[in-house]
């Protein structure tokens, strides 16, 4: 392993092949407006069933934004309490059910 203790500018493409790549920087700036996670997946789904972003909160539980292949849902929340994100379709269905319940005089559940 070699160390470079100065600013190095590279004007080329950089491919890193291995099991781990770590950046120990105070600020990470990415120009691309879409970041691809799980790139190179060879099946028709996520082989490891989840993909996403994890935010390390020190001694507190991590916060995650991820896609869960098992139920095909986007989920967010603390590591130990992930919740599915409500889609427009879900909200529209829930509103329609509540309206039907009100019209029929049924109890409205929240």
mmCIF file of C-alpha atoms in Angstrom, residues 5 22 24 49 70 79 91 98:
data_model
loop_
_atom_site.group_PDB
_atom_site.id
_atom_site.type_symbol
_atom_site.label_atom_id
_atom_site.label_comp_id
_atom_site.label_asym_id
_atom_site.label_seq_id
_atom_site.Cartn_x
_atom_site.Cartn_y
_atom_site.Cartn_z
ATOM 1 C CA UNK A 5 0.101 13.033 1.115
ATOM 2 C CA UNK A 22 -13.416 3.241 1.313
ATOM 3 C CA UNK A 24 -12.214 8.781 4.273
ATOM 4 C CA UNK A 49 -33.015 -8.655 -1.511
ATOM 5 C CA UNK A 70 -39.226 -9.224 -0.864
ATOM 6 C CA UNK A 79 -32.520 0.395 11.229
ATOM 7 C CA UNK A 91 -53.070 7.070 -0.397
ATOM 8 C CA UNK A 98 -62.541 6.047 4.107
#
